[in-house]
């Protein structure tokens, strides 16, 4: 691109110089020859004024000193040279001047001016002045050489300016190209910077917006994959263990095993639906959200997780305030958030786990607490990938996203002991 910009600028400068220099060269030539003819004519008129009276009186002719280098001669009516220098007898131009008047000609490599001398309406002689045109051409050529030098200097300056402007124009585009290549190579953090050129800055801003949206889309898809795998792993493991246990026990009741497997599969279906709803939450789709009383969901979570904690020698306590139990809440989101909080308490907490459902300003609030203390930075406990155990640091981040998608809020409200509080809105009728 730099070479193209330089070429365009140089061609434009050349065209401008030619359009300017060609007429100027013609004007220089015309002007120099016109000045030379003017000087010759002044010499001729000065000589005519001096010798006219001499010729009329029949006196010897004495020419004044010439102001110009050239041939100055005085001729009688018969074209004989009386004084000075010049062709003898007079040439055709001298004869024409005697017959018609002042003659100004450029012929035979000379500039000639012939002025007739007259008295009482009678021609008594001719003054002829001539100069070699090569002297004028020398001056013209030197002037043209100076003009050509000035044109070369102007062209050189134009090339320097063009190269500088080419760098100024191409550098932002090259930077934009490198940023695009970095994005193509997988670096989605690469962003184009501004350069002060409005058009290029507009392209850079458009590219940054495109990369930002692409990054958000890829991040959304990646989060969906990790959320789905995280939420499906535990119920799938429970379903697999239940079926394997039923097969391993010959006297096991298959109907009970099937009923438990059916319940686990329904839980899987609800999990999938909630993860999909979370993935669609940023697209503006307004799916209807089923609701259930908050107390039922807390009791359901207690039934599912009581055995797991009991096998580890830990207790699970549930406290439901009378005014909070009947309050309706988003069923699937609340179920998934409680599952994540109880998993987090089992994996990273210790001692008794307590679930408290209470009413706060007409809306339900759920506290999940254990007797441990968080080992991660409380300010980053909800950041994706932050974990102090064998997990991947997805659960709490997912729970917060589920709460926000449902119009609620999840926060770490205490560190001694560890307490997470879920605030849920009451769905509108």
Short mmCIF file of C-alpha atoms in Angstrom, two decimals:
data_model
loop_
_atom_site.label_atom_id
_atom_site.label_comp_id
_atom_site.label_asym_id
_atom_site.label_seq_id
_atom_site.Cartn_x
_atom_site.Cartn_y
_atom_site.Cartn_z
CA UNK A 1 0.00 0.00 0.00
CA UNK A 2 2.84 2.39 0.81
CA UNK A 3 4.23 2.10 -2.73
CA UNK A 4 0.79 2.66 -4.20
CA UNK A 5 0.24 5.82 -2.15
CA UNK A 6 3.70 7.09 -3.11
CA UNK A 7 3.07 6.35 -6.78
CA UNK A 8 -0.25 8.17 -6.76
CA UNK A 9 1.27 11.19 -5.00
CA UNK A 10 4.28 11.28 -7.36
CA UNK A 11 2.09 11.01 -10.45
CA UNK A 12 -0.13 13.81 -9.13
CA UNK A 13 2.93 15.96 -8.41
CA UNK A 14 4.36 15.25 -11.88
CA UNK A 15 1.10 16.19 -13.57
CA UNK A 16 0.92 19.41 -11.54
CA UNK A 17 4.55 20.27 -12.31
CA UNK A 18 4.11 19.61 -16.03
CA UNK A 19 0.94 21.67 -16.17
CA UNK A 20 2.73 24.48 -14.35
CA UNK A 21 6.22 24.25 -15.85
CA UNK A 22 5.27 23.82 -19.53
CA UNK A 23 3.30 27.10 -19.80
CA UNK A 24 5.92 28.82 -17.64
CA UNK A 25 8.69 27.67 -19.98
CA UNK A 26 6.77 29.03 -22.96
CA UNK A 27 6.22 32.33 -21.13
CA UNK A 28 9.96 32.54 -20.32
CA UNK A 29 10.88 32.08 -23.99
CA UNK A 30 8.34 34.63 -25.21
CA UNK A 31 9.31 37.10 -22.51
CA UNK A 32 13.06 36.88 -23.18
CA UNK A 33 12.65 37.38 -26.92
CA UNK A 34 10.17 40.19 -26.38
CA UNK A 35 12.61 41.93 -24.01
CA UNK A 36 15.42 41.55 -26.53
CA UNK A 37 13.31 42.99 -29.34
CA UNK A 38 12.31 45.87 -27.05
CA UNK A 39 15.94 46.72 -26.33
CA UNK A 40 16.80 46.57 -30.02
CA UNK A 41 13.89 48.84 -30.81
CA UNK A 42 14.96 51.35 -28.14
CA UNK A 43 18.48 51.41 -29.62
CA UNK A 44 17.04 51.87 -33.10
CA UNK A 45 14.77 54.71 -32.05
CA UNK A 46 17.56 56.40 -30.10
CA UNK A 47 19.82 56.21 -33.17
CA UNK A 48 17.01 57.43 -35.45
CA UNK A 49 16.45 60.50 -33.27
CA UNK A 50 20.17 61.28 -33.39
CA UNK A 51 20.92 60.79 -37.07
CA UNK A 52 17.64 61.93 -38.62
CA UNK A 53 18.59 65.62 -38.44
CA UNK A 54 22.11 64.83 -39.68
CA UNK A 55 20.79 63.06 -42.77
CA UNK A 56 18.27 65.81 -43.47
CA UNK A 57 21.05 68.44 -43.34
CA UNK A 58 23.46 66.35 -45.41
CA UNK A 59 25.95 66.20 -42.59
CA UNK A 60 28.21 63.21 -41.80
CA UNK A 61 26.39 60.60 -39.74
CA UNK A 62 27.60 60.03 -36.20
CA UNK A 63 25.86 57.16 -34.39
CA UNK A 64 25.28 57.31 -30.63
CA UNK A 65 26.87 54.57 -28.50
CA UNK A 66 24.68 51.46 -28.60
CA UNK A 67 23.07 50.32 -25.37
CA UNK A 68 22.95 46.77 -26.64
CA UNK A 69 25.48 44.37 -28.07
CA UNK A 70 24.61 44.00 -31.74
CA UNK A 71 24.94 45.42 -35.22
CA UNK A 72 23.73 49.01 -35.56
CA UNK A 73 23.82 50.58 -38.99
CA UNK A 74 22.35 53.56 -40.88
CA UNK A 75 21.33 53.23 -44.55
CA UNK A 76 20.45 55.82 -47.19
CA UNK A 77 17.33 55.46 -49.35
CA UNK A 78 19.37 53.37 -51.81
CA UNK A 79 20.17 50.97 -48.94
CA UNK A 80 23.87 51.85 -48.87
CA UNK A 81 25.48 51.54 -45.44
CA UNK A 82 26.38 55.05 -44.30
CA UNK A 83 27.62 54.29 -40.78
CA UNK A 84 27.83 51.48 -38.28
CA UNK A 85 27.77 47.79 -39.07
CA UNK A 86 25.41 45.62 -41.01
CA UNK A 87 24.96 44.07 -44.43
CA UNK A 88 25.98 46.33 -47.35
CA UNK A 89 23.84 46.88 -49.23
CA UNK A 90 20.87 46.56 -46.95
CA UNK A 91 18.92 43.30 -46.82
CA UNK A 92 15.28 42.58 -47.51
CA UNK A 93 14.18 43.67 -44.05
CA UNK A 94 15.88 47.05 -44.51
CA UNK A 95 14.10 47.50 -47.85
CA UNK A 96 10.74 46.58 -46.33
CA UNK A 97 11.27 49.06 -43.48
CA UNK A 98 12.02 51.83 -45.99
CA UNK A 99 8.85 50.99 -47.85
CA UNK A 100 6.35 50.14 -45.08
CA UNK A 101 7.57 51.24 -41.65
CA UNK A 102 9.08 49.65 -38.55
CA UNK A 103 10.07 45.98 -39.02
CA UNK A 104 10.59 43.50 -36.16
CA UNK A 105 11.69 40.04 -37.33
CA UNK A 106 13.46 36.91 -36.16
CA UNK A 107 15.21 35.41 -39.14
CA UNK A 108 18.48 33.71 -40.02
CA UNK A 109 19.46 33.25 -36.38
CA UNK A 110 19.11 36.98 -35.71
CA UNK A 111 16.66 39.39 -34.17
CA UNK A 112 16.30 42.42 -36.44
CA UNK A 113 14.58 45.76 -35.89
CA UNK A 114 14.56 48.30 -38.76
CA UNK A 115 13.21 51.85 -38.29
CA UNK A 116 12.73 54.18 -41.28
CA UNK A 117 14.00 57.80 -41.11
CA UNK A 118 11.73 60.33 -42.77
CA UNK A 119 11.30 64.05 -43.13
CA UNK A 120 8.55 65.99 -44.94
CA UNK A 121 6.86 62.64 -45.57
CA UNK A 122 9.94 61.43 -47.43
CA UNK A 123 12.14 58.51 -46.38
CA UNK A 124 15.69 59.63 -46.09
CA UNK A 125 17.18 56.49 -44.56
CA UNK A 126 16.80 53.43 -42.36
CA UNK A 127 18.30 52.49 -38.99
CA UNK A 128 18.88 48.77 -38.66
CA UNK A 129 19.72 46.99 -35.39
CA UNK A 130 20.38 43.24 -35.21
CA UNK A 131 21.46 40.83 -32.46
CA UNK A 132 22.38 37.16 -32.49
CA UNK A 133 19.43 35.10 -31.17
CA UNK A 134 21.82 32.54 -29.69
CA UNK A 135 22.52 34.88 -26.79
CA UNK A 136 18.81 35.04 -26.06
CA UNK A 137 18.53 31.27 -26.33
CA UNK A 138 21.38 30.90 -23.83
CA UNK A 139 19.48 32.99 -21.33
CA UNK A 140 16.28 31.06 -22.06
CA UNK A 141 18.06 27.73 -21.59
CA UNK A 142 19.60 28.84 -18.30
CA UNK A 143 16.18 29.94 -17.11
CA UNK A 144 14.70 26.63 -18.21
CA UNK A 145 17.48 24.82 -16.36
CA UNK A 146 16.64 26.77 -13.21
CA UNK A 147 12.97 25.98 -13.70
CA UNK A 148 13.83 22.29 -14.16
CA UNK A 149 15.92 22.35 -10.97
CA UNK A 150 13.08 23.95 -9.04
CA UNK A 151 10.74 21.30 -10.43
CA UNK A 152 13.14 18.55 -9.30
CA UNK A 153 13.31 20.07 -5.82
CA UNK A 154 9.50 20.28 -5.71
CA UNK A 155 9.24 16.67 -6.93
CA UNK A 156 11.72 15.53 -4.28
CA UNK A 157 9.75 17.33 -1.58
CA UNK A 158 6.55 15.75 -2.91
CA UNK A 159 8.16 12.29 -2.74
CA UNK A 160 9.30 12.87 0.86
CA UNK A 161 5.85 14.10 1.87
CA UNK A 162 4.22 11.21 0.01
CA UNK A 163 6.43 8.65 1.77
CA UNK A 164 5.65 10.20 5.12
CA UNK A 165 1.92 10.26 4.41
CA UNK A 166 2.11 6.71 3.08
CA UNK A 167 3.65 5.59 6.37
CA UNK A 168 1.03 7.55 8.31
CA UNK A 169 -1.78 5.89 6.32
CA UNK A 170 -0.36 2.38 6.04
CA UNK A 171 0.88 1.97 9.62
CA UNK A 172 -2.68 1.93 11.12
CA UNK A 173 -3.84 -0.46 8.41
CA UNK A 174 -0.86 -2.73 9.00
CA UNK A 175 -1.61 -2.66 12.73
CA UNK A 176 -5.25 -3.45 11.97
CA UNK A 177 -4.12 -6.34 9.77
CA UNK A 178 -1.88 -7.70 12.54
CA UNK A 179 -4.76 -7.47 15.01
CA UNK A 180 -7.04 -9.32 12.58
CA UNK A 181 -4.40 -12.01 12.11
CA UNK A 182 -4.04 -12.35 15.89
CA UNK A 183 -7.81 -12.81 16.19
CA UNK A 184 -7.72 -15.36 13.35
CA UNK A 185 -4.95 -17.21 15.22
CA UNK A 186 -7.19 -17.45 18.29
CA UNK A 187 -6.21 -14.42 20.39
CA UNK A 188 -9.66 -12.99 21.11
CA UNK A 189 -8.18 -10.44 23.49
CA UNK A 190 -6.52 -8.56 20.59
CA UNK A 191 -8.09 -5.16 19.95
CA UNK A 192 -7.35 -2.55 17.30
CA UNK A 193 -6.22 0.85 18.57
CA UNK A 194 -7.21 4.25 17.19
CA UNK A 195 -4.90 6.32 15.02
CA UNK A 196 -6.70 9.64 14.61
CA UNK A 197 -7.85 8.94 11.04
CA UNK A 198 -11.64 8.90 11.18
CA UNK A 199 -12.25 6.31 8.47
CA UNK A 200 -9.61 3.87 9.79
CA UNK A 201 -10.78 4.42 13.38
CA UNK A 202 -14.31 3.57 12.27
CA UNK A 203 -13.08 0.29 10.73
CA UNK A 204 -11.09 -0.48 13.90
CA UNK A 205 -14.13 0.20 16.11
CA UNK A 206 -16.27 -2.04 13.90
CA UNK A 207 -13.71 -4.82 14.11
CA UNK A 208 -13.42 -4.47 17.89
CA UNK A 209 -17.20 -4.68 18.21
CA UNK A 210 -17.25 -7.77 16.00
CA UNK A 211 -14.47 -9.45 18.02
CA UNK A 212 -16.17 -8.51 21.27
CA UNK A 213 -19.45 -10.04 20.14
CA UNK A 214 -17.65 -13.11 18.83
CA UNK A 215 -15.82 -13.45 22.14
CA UNK A 216 -19.07 -13.15 24.05
CA UNK A 217 -20.71 -15.75 21.82
CA UNK A 218 -17.84 -18.21 22.21
CA UNK A 219 -17.71 -17.56 25.95
CA UNK A 220 -21.45 -18.13 26.13
CA UNK A 221 -21.16 -21.42 24.29
CA UNK A 222 -18.19 -22.50 26.43
CA UNK A 223 -20.08 -21.65 29.61
CA UNK A 224 -23.08 -23.60 28.38
CA UNK A 225 -20.93 -26.69 27.82
CA UNK A 226 -19.23 -26.48 31.21
CA UNK A 227 -22.51 -25.66 32.98
CA UNK A 228 -24.24 -28.62 31.40
CA UNK A 229 -21.42 -31.04 32.19
CA UNK A 230 -21.17 -29.74 35.76
CA UNK A 231 -24.88 -30.00 36.50
CA UNK A 232 -25.39 -33.34 34.79
CA UNK A 233 -22.42 -35.13 36.34
CA UNK A 234 -23.86 -35.55 39.86
CA UNK A 235 -27.38 -36.76 38.92
CA UNK A 236 -25.98 -39.09 36.28
CA UNK A 237 -23.61 -40.56 38.84
CA UNK A 238 -26.50 -41.02 41.27
CA UNK A 239 -28.63 -42.67 38.59
CA UNK A 240 -25.78 -44.98 37.62
CA UNK A 241 -25.03 -45.95 41.22
CA UNK A 242 -28.73 -46.64 41.93
CA UNK A 243 -29.07 -48.92 38.92
CA UNK A 244 -25.78 -50.69 39.64
CA UNK A 245 -26.87 -51.22 43.25
CA UNK A 246 -30.18 -52.70 42.14
CA UNK A 247 -28.42 -55.07 39.76
CA UNK A 248 -25.88 -56.12 42.36
CA UNK A 249 -28.53 -57.02 44.97
CA UNK A 250 -30.45 -60.15 43.86
CA UNK A 251 -33.26 -59.56 46.33
CA UNK A 252 -33.64 -55.84 45.53
CA UNK A 253 -37.07 -54.58 44.59
CA UNK A 254 -36.78 -53.66 40.89
CA UNK A 255 -39.88 -51.48 41.11
CA UNK A 256 -38.27 -49.27 43.78
CA UNK A 257 -35.06 -49.06 41.74
CA UNK A 258 -37.02 -48.09 38.63
CA UNK A 259 -39.01 -45.49 40.57
CA UNK A 260 -35.80 -43.97 41.90
CA UNK A 261 -34.27 -44.04 38.40
CA UNK A 262 -37.39 -42.35 37.01
CA UNK A 263 -37.12 -39.62 39.63
CA UNK A 264 -33.44 -39.15 38.81
CA UNK A 265 -34.21 -38.94 35.09
CA UNK A 266 -36.88 -36.30 35.76
CA UNK A 267 -34.34 -34.36 37.78
CA UNK A 268 -31.95 -34.67 34.83
CA UNK A 269 -34.63 -33.33 32.51
CA UNK A 270 -35.27 -30.35 34.78
CA UNK A 271 -31.54 -29.72 34.98
CA UNK A 272 -31.22 -29.74 31.20
CA UNK A 273 -34.21 -27.42 30.86
CA UNK A 274 -32.77 -24.95 33.36
CA UNK A 275 -29.31 -24.94 31.75
CA UNK A 276 -30.91 -24.37 28.34
CA UNK A 277 -33.04 -21.56 29.76
CA UNK A 278 -29.94 -19.95 31.22
CA UNK A 279 -28.21 -20.23 27.82
CA UNK A 280 -31.19 -18.51 26.17
CA UNK A 281 -31.56 -15.83 28.83
CA UNK A 282 -29.38 -13.34 26.91
CA UNK A 283 -31.27 -13.78 23.64
CA UNK A 284 -34.47 -12.11 24.78
CA UNK A 285 -36.58 -15.28 24.75
CA UNK A 286 -39.26 -15.08 27.41
CA UNK A 287 -40.13 -18.68 28.32
CA UNK A 288 -42.74 -19.18 31.01
CA UNK A 289 -41.09 -20.07 34.34
CA UNK A 290 -42.89 -22.69 36.47
CA UNK A 291 -43.15 -21.90 40.18
CA UNK A 292 -43.46 -23.90 43.36
CA UNK A 293 -43.69 -22.99 47.05
CA UNK A 294 -40.26 -22.26 48.45
CA UNK A 295 -40.83 -24.59 51.42
CA UNK A 296 -41.43 -27.60 49.15
CA UNK A 297 -38.18 -27.00 47.28
CA UNK A 298 -36.19 -26.69 50.51
CA UNK A 299 -37.72 -29.91 51.89
CA UNK A 300 -37.03 -31.66 48.58
CA UNK A 301 -33.37 -30.59 48.72
CA UNK A 302 -33.18 -31.87 52.34
CA UNK A 303 -34.53 -35.31 51.32
CA UNK A 304 -32.05 -35.66 48.47
CA UNK A 305 -28.93 -34.57 50.32
CA UNK A 306 -29.59 -35.81 53.84
CA UNK A 307 -28.25 -39.28 53.07
CA UNK A 308 -25.07 -38.03 51.39
CA UNK A 309 -24.13 -35.86 54.36
CA UNK A 310 -25.15 -38.54 56.88
CA UNK A 311 -22.79 -41.05 55.24
CA UNK A 312 -19.99 -38.55 55.88
CA UNK A 313 -21.05 -38.10 59.51
CA UNK A 314 -22.51 -34.66 58.99
CA UNK A 315 -25.94 -33.28 59.79
CA UNK A 316 -28.33 -31.35 57.55
CA UNK A 317 -30.78 -29.09 59.35
CA UNK A 318 -33.68 -27.22 57.79
CA UNK A 319 -35.49 -24.24 59.30
CA UNK A 320 -38.54 -22.89 57.47
CA UNK A 321 -40.30 -19.82 58.79
CA UNK A 322 -44.09 -20.11 58.53
CA UNK A 323 -44.52 -16.95 56.47
CA UNK A 324 -41.82 -17.94 53.96
CA UNK A 325 -42.82 -21.55 53.18
CA UNK A 326 -45.80 -20.80 50.88
CA UNK A 327 -44.05 -18.06 48.89
CA UNK A 328 -43.78 -19.08 45.21
CA UNK A 329 -40.32 -19.10 43.62
CA UNK A 330 -38.90 -20.16 40.21
CA UNK A 331 -38.87 -23.93 40.62
CA UNK A 332 -36.04 -25.14 38.38
CA UNK A 333 -33.64 -22.28 39.10
CA UNK A 334 -34.11 -22.56 42.86
CA UNK A 335 -33.67 -26.35 42.73
CA UNK A 336 -30.40 -26.03 40.78
CA UNK A 337 -29.03 -23.25 43.01
CA UNK A 338 -29.77 -25.22 46.19
CA UNK A 339 -28.08 -28.27 44.67
CA UNK A 340 -24.94 -26.24 43.92
CA UNK A 341 -24.85 -24.64 47.39
CA UNK A 342 -25.29 -28.00 49.14
CA UNK A 343 -22.59 -29.58 46.94
CA UNK A 344 -20.29 -26.69 47.81
CA UNK A 345 -21.01 -27.09 51.55
CA UNK A 346 -20.33 -30.84 51.33
CA UNK A 347 -17.10 -30.49 49.31
CA UNK A 348 -15.55 -27.39 50.86
CA UNK A 349 -17.32 -26.92 54.21
CA UNK A 350 -17.42 -28.90 57.43
CA UNK A 351 -19.75 -29.71 60.29
CA UNK A 352 -23.49 -29.22 60.23
CA UNK A 353 -25.13 -27.76 57.16
CA UNK A 354 -28.11 -25.54 57.86
CA UNK A 355 -30.76 -24.36 55.35
CA UNK A 356 -32.88 -21.46 56.56
CA UNK A 357 -35.87 -20.24 54.58
CA UNK A 358 -37.10 -16.84 55.71
CA UNK A 359 -39.18 -13.96 54.50
CA UNK A 360 -37.44 -10.65 53.69
CA UNK A 361 -39.50 -7.71 52.56
CA UNK A 362 -42.23 -9.90 51.11
CA UNK A 363 -39.77 -12.07 49.16
CA UNK A 364 -38.17 -15.38 50.16
CA UNK A 365 -34.53 -15.62 51.22
CA UNK A 366 -32.63 -18.89 51.60
CA UNK A 367 -29.48 -19.13 53.74
CA UNK A 368 -27.16 -22.12 53.29
CA UNK A 369 -24.51 -22.23 56.03
CA UNK A 370 -21.93 -24.67 57.36
CA UNK A 371 -19.39 -24.54 60.17
CA UNK A 372 -16.37 -23.96 57.95
CA UNK A 373 -14.69 -20.85 56.64
CA UNK A 374 -13.95 -20.07 52.99
CA UNK A 375 -10.31 -20.56 51.99
CA UNK A 376 -10.68 -18.64 48.72
CA UNK A 377 -10.73 -14.86 48.47
CA UNK A 378 -14.31 -13.85 49.37
CA UNK A 379 -14.21 -11.15 46.69
CA UNK A 380 -13.51 -13.78 44.01
CA UNK A 381 -15.50 -16.71 45.33
CA UNK A 382 -18.01 -16.40 42.46
CA UNK A 383 -15.38 -16.07 39.73
CA UNK A 384 -15.39 -18.92 37.26
CA UNK A 385 -12.40 -21.21 37.73
CA UNK A 386 -11.74 -20.21 41.37
CA UNK A 387 -11.64 -23.33 43.54
CA UNK A 388 -9.77 -24.69 46.58
CA UNK A 389 -10.66 -28.32 46.04
CA UNK A 390 -10.79 -30.95 43.31
CA UNK A 391 -13.59 -29.17 41.42
CA UNK A 392 -13.32 -26.86 38.43
CA UNK A 393 -14.66 -23.73 40.11
CA UNK A 394 -17.88 -23.67 38.06
CA UNK A 395 -20.64 -24.34 40.58
CA UNK A 396 -20.86 -21.02 42.44
CA UNK A 397 -20.43 -19.01 39.23
CA UNK A 398 -23.24 -21.04 37.64
CA UNK A 399 -25.44 -20.59 40.72
CA UNK A 400 -24.99 -16.82 40.61
CA UNK A 401 -25.83 -16.79 36.88
CA UNK A 402 -28.96 -18.86 37.53
CA UNK A 403 -30.03 -16.50 40.31
CA UNK A 404 -29.52 -13.41 38.16
CA UNK A 405 -31.30 -15.02 35.19
CA UNK A 406 -34.27 -15.68 37.49
CA UNK A 407 -34.24 -12.05 38.71
CA UNK A 408 -32.69 -12.84 42.08
CA UNK A 409 -29.30 -12.45 43.73
CA UNK A 410 -26.80 -14.82 45.34
CA UNK A 411 -24.19 -13.47 47.74
CA UNK A 412 -21.67 -14.60 50.34
CA UNK A 413 -23.14 -12.93 53.42
CA UNK A 414 -20.84 -14.38 56.08
CA UNK A 415 -17.41 -16.00 56.29
CA UNK A 416 -17.54 -17.11 59.94
CA UNK A 417 -19.31 -19.41 59.42
CA UNK A 418 -19.61 -19.64 55.67
CA UNK A 419 -23.10 -18.50 54.68
CA UNK A 420 -24.54 -17.99 51.21
CA UNK A 421 -27.83 -16.12 50.90
CA UNK A 422 -30.17 -16.53 47.94
CA UNK A 423 -32.71 -13.74 47.44
CA UNK A 424 -35.50 -14.70 45.07
CA UNK A 425 -38.21 -12.53 43.59
CA UNK A 426 -41.86 -13.43 43.79
CA UNK A 427 -42.93 -14.23 40.22
CA UNK A 428 -45.54 -11.84 38.83
CA UNK A 429 -49.01 -13.23 38.24
#
